mmCIF file of C-alpha atoms in Angstrom:
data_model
loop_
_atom_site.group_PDB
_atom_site.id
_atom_site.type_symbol
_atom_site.label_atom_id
_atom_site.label_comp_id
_atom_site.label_asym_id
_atom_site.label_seq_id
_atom_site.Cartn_x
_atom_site.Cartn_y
_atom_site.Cartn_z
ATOM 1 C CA UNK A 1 97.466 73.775 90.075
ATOM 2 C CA UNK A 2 101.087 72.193 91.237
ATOM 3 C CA UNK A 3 102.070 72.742 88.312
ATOM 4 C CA UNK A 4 101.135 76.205 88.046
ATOM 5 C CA UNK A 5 102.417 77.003 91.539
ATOM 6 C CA UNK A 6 106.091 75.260 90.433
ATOM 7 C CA UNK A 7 106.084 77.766 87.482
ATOM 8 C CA UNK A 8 105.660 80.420 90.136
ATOM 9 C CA UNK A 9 108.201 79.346 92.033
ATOM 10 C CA UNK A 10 110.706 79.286 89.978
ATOM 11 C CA UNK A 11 110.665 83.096 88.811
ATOM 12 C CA UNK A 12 111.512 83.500 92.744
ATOM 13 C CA UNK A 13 115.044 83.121 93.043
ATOM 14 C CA UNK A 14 116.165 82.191 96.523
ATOM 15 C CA UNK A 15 117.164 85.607 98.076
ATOM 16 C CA UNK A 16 113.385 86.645 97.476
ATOM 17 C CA UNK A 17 111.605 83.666 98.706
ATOM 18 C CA UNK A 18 113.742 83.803 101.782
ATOM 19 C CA UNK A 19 112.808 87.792 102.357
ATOM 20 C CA UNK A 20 109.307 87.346 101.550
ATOM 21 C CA UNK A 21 109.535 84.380 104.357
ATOM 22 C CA UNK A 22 111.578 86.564 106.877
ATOM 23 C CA UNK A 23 110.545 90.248 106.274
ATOM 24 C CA UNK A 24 107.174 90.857 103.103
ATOM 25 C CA UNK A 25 104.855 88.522 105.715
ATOM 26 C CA UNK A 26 105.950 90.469 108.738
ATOM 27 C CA UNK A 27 105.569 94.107 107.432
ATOM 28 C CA UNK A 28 101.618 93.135 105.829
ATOM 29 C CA UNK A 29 100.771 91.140 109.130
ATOM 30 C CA UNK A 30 101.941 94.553 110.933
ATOM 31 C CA UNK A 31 100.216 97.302 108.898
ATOM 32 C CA UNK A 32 97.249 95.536 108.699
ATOM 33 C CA UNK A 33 97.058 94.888 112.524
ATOM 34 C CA UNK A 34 98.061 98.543 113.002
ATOM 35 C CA UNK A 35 95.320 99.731 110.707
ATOM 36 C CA UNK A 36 92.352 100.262 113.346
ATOM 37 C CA UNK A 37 94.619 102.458 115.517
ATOM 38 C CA UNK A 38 95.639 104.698 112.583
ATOM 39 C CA UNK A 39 91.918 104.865 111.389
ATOM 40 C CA UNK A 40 91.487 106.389 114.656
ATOM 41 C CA UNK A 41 93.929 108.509 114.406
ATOM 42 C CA UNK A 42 92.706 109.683 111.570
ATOM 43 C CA UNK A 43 88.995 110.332 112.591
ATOM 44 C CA UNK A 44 90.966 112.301 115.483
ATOM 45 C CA UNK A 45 92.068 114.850 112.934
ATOM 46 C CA UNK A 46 88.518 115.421 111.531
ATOM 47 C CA UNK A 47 87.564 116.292 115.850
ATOM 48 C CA UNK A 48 90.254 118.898 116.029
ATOM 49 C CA UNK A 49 88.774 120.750 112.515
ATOM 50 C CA UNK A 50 85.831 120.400 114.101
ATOM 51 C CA UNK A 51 86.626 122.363 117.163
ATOM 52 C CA UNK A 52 88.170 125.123 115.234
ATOM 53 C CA UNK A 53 85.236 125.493 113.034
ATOM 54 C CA UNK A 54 83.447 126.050 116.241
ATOM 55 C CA UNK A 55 84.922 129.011 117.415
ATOM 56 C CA UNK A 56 86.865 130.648 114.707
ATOM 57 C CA UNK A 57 86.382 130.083 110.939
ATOM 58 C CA UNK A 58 89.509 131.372 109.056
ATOM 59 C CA UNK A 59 91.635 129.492 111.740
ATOM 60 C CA UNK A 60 89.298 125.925 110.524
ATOM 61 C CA UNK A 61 89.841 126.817 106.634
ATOM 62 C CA UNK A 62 93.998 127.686 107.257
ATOM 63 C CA UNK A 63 94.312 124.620 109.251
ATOM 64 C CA UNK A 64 92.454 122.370 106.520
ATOM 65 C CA UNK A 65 94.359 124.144 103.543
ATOM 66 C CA UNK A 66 97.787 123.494 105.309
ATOM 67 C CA UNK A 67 96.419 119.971 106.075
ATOM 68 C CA UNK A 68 95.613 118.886 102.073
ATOM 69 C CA UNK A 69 98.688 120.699 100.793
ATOM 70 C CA UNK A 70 100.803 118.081 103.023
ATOM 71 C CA UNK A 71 98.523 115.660 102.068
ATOM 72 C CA UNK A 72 99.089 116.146 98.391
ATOM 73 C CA UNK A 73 103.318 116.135 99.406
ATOM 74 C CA UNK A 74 102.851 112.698 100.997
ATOM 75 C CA UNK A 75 101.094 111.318 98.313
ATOM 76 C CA UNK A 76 103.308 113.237 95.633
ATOM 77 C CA UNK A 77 106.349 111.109 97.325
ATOM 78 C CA UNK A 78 104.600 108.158 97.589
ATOM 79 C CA UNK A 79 105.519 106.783 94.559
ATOM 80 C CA UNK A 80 109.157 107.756 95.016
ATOM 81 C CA UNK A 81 109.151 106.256 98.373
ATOM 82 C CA UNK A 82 107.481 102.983 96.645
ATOM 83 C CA UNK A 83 110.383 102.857 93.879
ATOM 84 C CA UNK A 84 113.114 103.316 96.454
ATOM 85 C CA UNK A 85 111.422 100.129 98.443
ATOM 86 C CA UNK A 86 111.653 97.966 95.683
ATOM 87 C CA UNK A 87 115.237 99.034 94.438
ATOM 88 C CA UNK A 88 116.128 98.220 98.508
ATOM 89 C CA UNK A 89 114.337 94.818 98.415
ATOM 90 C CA UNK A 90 115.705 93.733 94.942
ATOM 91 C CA UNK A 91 119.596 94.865 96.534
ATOM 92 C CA UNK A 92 118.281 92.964 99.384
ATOM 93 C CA UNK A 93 117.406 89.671 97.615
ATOM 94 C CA UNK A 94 121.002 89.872 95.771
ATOM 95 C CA UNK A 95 122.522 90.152 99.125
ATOM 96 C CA UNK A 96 120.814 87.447 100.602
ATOM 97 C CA UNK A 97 121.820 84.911 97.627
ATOM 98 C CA UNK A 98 125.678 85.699 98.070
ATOM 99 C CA UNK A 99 125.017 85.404 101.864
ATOM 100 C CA UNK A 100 123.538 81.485 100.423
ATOM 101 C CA UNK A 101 126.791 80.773 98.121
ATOM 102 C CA UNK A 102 128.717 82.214 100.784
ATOM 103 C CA UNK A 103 127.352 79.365 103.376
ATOM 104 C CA UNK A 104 127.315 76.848 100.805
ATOM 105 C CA UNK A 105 130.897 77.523 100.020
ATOM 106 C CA UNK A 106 132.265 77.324 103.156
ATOM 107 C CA UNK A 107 130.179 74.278 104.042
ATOM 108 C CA UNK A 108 131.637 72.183 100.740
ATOM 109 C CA UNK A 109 135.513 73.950 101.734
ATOM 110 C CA UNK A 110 135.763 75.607 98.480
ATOM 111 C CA UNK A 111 137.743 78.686 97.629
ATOM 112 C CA UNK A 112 135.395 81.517 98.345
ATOM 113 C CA UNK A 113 136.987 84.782 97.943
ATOM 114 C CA UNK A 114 135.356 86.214 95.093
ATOM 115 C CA UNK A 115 131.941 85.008 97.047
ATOM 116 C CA UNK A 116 133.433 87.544 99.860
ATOM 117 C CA UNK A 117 134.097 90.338 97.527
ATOM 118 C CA UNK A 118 130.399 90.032 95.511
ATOM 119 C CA UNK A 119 128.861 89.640 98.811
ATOM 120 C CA UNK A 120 130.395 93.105 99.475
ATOM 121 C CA UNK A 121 129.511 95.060 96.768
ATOM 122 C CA UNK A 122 126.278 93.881 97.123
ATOM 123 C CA UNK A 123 125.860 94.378 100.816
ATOM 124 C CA UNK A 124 127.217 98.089 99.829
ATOM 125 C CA UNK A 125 124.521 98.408 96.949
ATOM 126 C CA UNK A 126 121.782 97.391 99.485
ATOM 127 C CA UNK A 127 123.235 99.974 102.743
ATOM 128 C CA UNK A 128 122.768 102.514 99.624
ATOM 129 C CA UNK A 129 119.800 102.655 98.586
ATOM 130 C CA UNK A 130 118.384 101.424 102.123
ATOM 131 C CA UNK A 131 120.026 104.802 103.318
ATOM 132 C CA UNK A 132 118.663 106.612 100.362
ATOM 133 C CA UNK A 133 114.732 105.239 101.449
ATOM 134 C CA UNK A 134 115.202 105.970 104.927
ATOM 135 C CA UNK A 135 116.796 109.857 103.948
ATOM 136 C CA UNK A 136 113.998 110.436 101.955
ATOM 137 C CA UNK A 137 111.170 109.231 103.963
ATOM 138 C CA UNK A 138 112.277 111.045 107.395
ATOM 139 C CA UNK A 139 113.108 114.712 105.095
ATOM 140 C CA UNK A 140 109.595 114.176 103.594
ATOM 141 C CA UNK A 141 108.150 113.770 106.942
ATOM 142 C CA UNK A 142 110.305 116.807 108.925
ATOM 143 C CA UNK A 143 109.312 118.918 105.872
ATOM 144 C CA UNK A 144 105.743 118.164 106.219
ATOM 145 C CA UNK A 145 105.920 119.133 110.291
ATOM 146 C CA UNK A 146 108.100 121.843 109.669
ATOM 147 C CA UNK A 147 105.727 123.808 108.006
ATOM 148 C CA UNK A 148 103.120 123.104 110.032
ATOM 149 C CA UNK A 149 104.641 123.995 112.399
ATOM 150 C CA UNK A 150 105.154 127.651 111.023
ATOM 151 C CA UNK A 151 101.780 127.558 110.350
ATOM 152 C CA UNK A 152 100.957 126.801 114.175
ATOM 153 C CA UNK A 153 103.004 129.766 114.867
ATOM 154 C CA UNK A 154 101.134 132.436 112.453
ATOM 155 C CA UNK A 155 97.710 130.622 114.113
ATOM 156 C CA UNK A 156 98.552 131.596 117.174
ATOM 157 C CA UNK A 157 100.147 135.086 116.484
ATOM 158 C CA UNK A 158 96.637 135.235 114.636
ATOM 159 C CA UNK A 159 94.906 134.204 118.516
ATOM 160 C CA UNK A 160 96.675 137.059 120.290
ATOM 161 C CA UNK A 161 95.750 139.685 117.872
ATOM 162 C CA UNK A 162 91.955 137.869 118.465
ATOM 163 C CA UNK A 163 92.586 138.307 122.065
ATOM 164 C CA UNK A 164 93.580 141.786 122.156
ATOM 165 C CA UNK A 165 90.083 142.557 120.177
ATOM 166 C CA UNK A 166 88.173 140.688 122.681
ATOM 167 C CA UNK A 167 86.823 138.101 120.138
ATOM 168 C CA UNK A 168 88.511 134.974 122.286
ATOM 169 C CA UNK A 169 89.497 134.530 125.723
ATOM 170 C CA UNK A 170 93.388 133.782 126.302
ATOM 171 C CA UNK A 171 92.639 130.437 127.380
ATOM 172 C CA UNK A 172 91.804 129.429 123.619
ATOM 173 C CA UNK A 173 95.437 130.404 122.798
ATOM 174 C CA UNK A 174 96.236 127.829 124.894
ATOM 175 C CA UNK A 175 93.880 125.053 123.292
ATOM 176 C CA UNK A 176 94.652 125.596 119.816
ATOM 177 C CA UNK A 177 98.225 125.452 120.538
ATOM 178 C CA UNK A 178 97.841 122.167 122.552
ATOM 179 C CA UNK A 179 95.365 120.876 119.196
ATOM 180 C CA UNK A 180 98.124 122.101 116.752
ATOM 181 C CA UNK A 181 100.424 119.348 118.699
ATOM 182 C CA UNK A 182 98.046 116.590 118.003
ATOM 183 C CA UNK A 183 98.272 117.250 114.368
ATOM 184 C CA UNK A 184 101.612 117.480 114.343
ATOM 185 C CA UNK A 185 101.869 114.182 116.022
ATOM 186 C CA UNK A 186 99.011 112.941 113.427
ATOM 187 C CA UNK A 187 100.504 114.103 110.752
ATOM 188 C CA UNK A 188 104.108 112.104 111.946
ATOM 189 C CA UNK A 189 101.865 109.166 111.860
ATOM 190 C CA UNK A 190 100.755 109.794 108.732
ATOM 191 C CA UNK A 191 103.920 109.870 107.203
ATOM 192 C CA UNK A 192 104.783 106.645 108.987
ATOM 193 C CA UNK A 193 101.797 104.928 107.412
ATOM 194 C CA UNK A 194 102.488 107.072 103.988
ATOM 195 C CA UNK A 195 106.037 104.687 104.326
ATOM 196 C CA UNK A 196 104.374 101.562 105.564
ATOM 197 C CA UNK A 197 101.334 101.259 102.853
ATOM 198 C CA UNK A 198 104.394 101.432 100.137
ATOM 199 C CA UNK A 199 105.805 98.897 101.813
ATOM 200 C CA UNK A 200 102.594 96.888 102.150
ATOM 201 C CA UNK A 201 102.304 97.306 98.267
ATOM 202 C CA UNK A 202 105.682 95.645 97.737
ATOM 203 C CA UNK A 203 105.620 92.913 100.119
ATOM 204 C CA UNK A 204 102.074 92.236 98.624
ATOM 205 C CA UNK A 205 103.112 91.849 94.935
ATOM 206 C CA UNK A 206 106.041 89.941 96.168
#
């Protein structure tokens, strides 16, 4: 078994081990203590359909077709959010070795210039494709509430032309808009734990 584990070891180089010490441990400790919250914000989604089933029908079946085509777009860019993670870790890791040499360097007094300059490019490889994850997982997300938010806006154009028939009272107008904002806010969640179970994945297999 020690031998085993000294095997494993050694096909960590040191900029992962420290990560997975300072950062993989911290993001699965935090998703999984966040995971009864966001199970309850989930089961609050399946309350709102259930109040618009109630009262009006197309409204419940719009709502829930909107609702699984954004679902399918999260999970759609889930793997693309998942490759960008580990591209940003791996940039990461190389950063954090030169940041090692660098230290050892200066402790021992040796030239280190060229550690400087690699230390550098690699810190500029890592503020890439950090950027690049973090661009792409906020314009999935906006996207995603953008057009449910047009679709709160056609809902409710739909409640007026209900009210002016006499098949709701004005007051529901009201409601749905009020529901429509707790989706929204789910579905900002959801994105957020679309981001965070990729990063689980990674920090697990690390």
């Amino acid at each position: 078994a020690t031998i085993s584990e000294t095997k494993n070891i050694n096909k960590i180089n040191l900029g992962e081990y420290t990560n997975i010490l300072n950062n993989d441990i911290d993001i699965i400790c935090n998703f999984l203590c966040n995971l009864v919250t966001r199970i309850l914000q989930i089961i609050e989604f399946f309350i709102i359909y259930a109040y618009f089933i109630s009262f009006n029908f197309p409204i419940f079946i719009s709502t829930v077709i909107v609702s699984i085509l954004m679902l399918i777009i999260y999970i759609k860019a889930g793997s693309l959010v998942q490759k960008l993670n580990i591209k940003r870790k791996s940039t990461l890791d190389n950063k954090t070795i030169m940041l090692h040499k660098l230290y050892s360097s200066l402790a021992n007094k040796k030239n280190n210039i060229n550690i400087i300059m690699n230390l550098f490019n690699k810190d500029k490889s890592y503020l890439k494709y950090n950027h690049k994850y973090n661009v792409i997982i906020q314009g999935i997300i906006y996207l995603v509430l953008g057009i449910i938010e047009v679709s709160r806006y056609a809902i409710i154009f739909y409640a007026i032309y209900l009210v002016s028939i006499g098949n709701i009272e004005i007051g529901t107008i009201l409601l749905i808009y009020s529901y429509y904002d707790k989706i929204l806010t789910n579905f900002e969640v959801l994105g957020t734990i679309t981001a965070d179970y990729q990063s689980f994945n990674v920090s697990l297999n690390r």
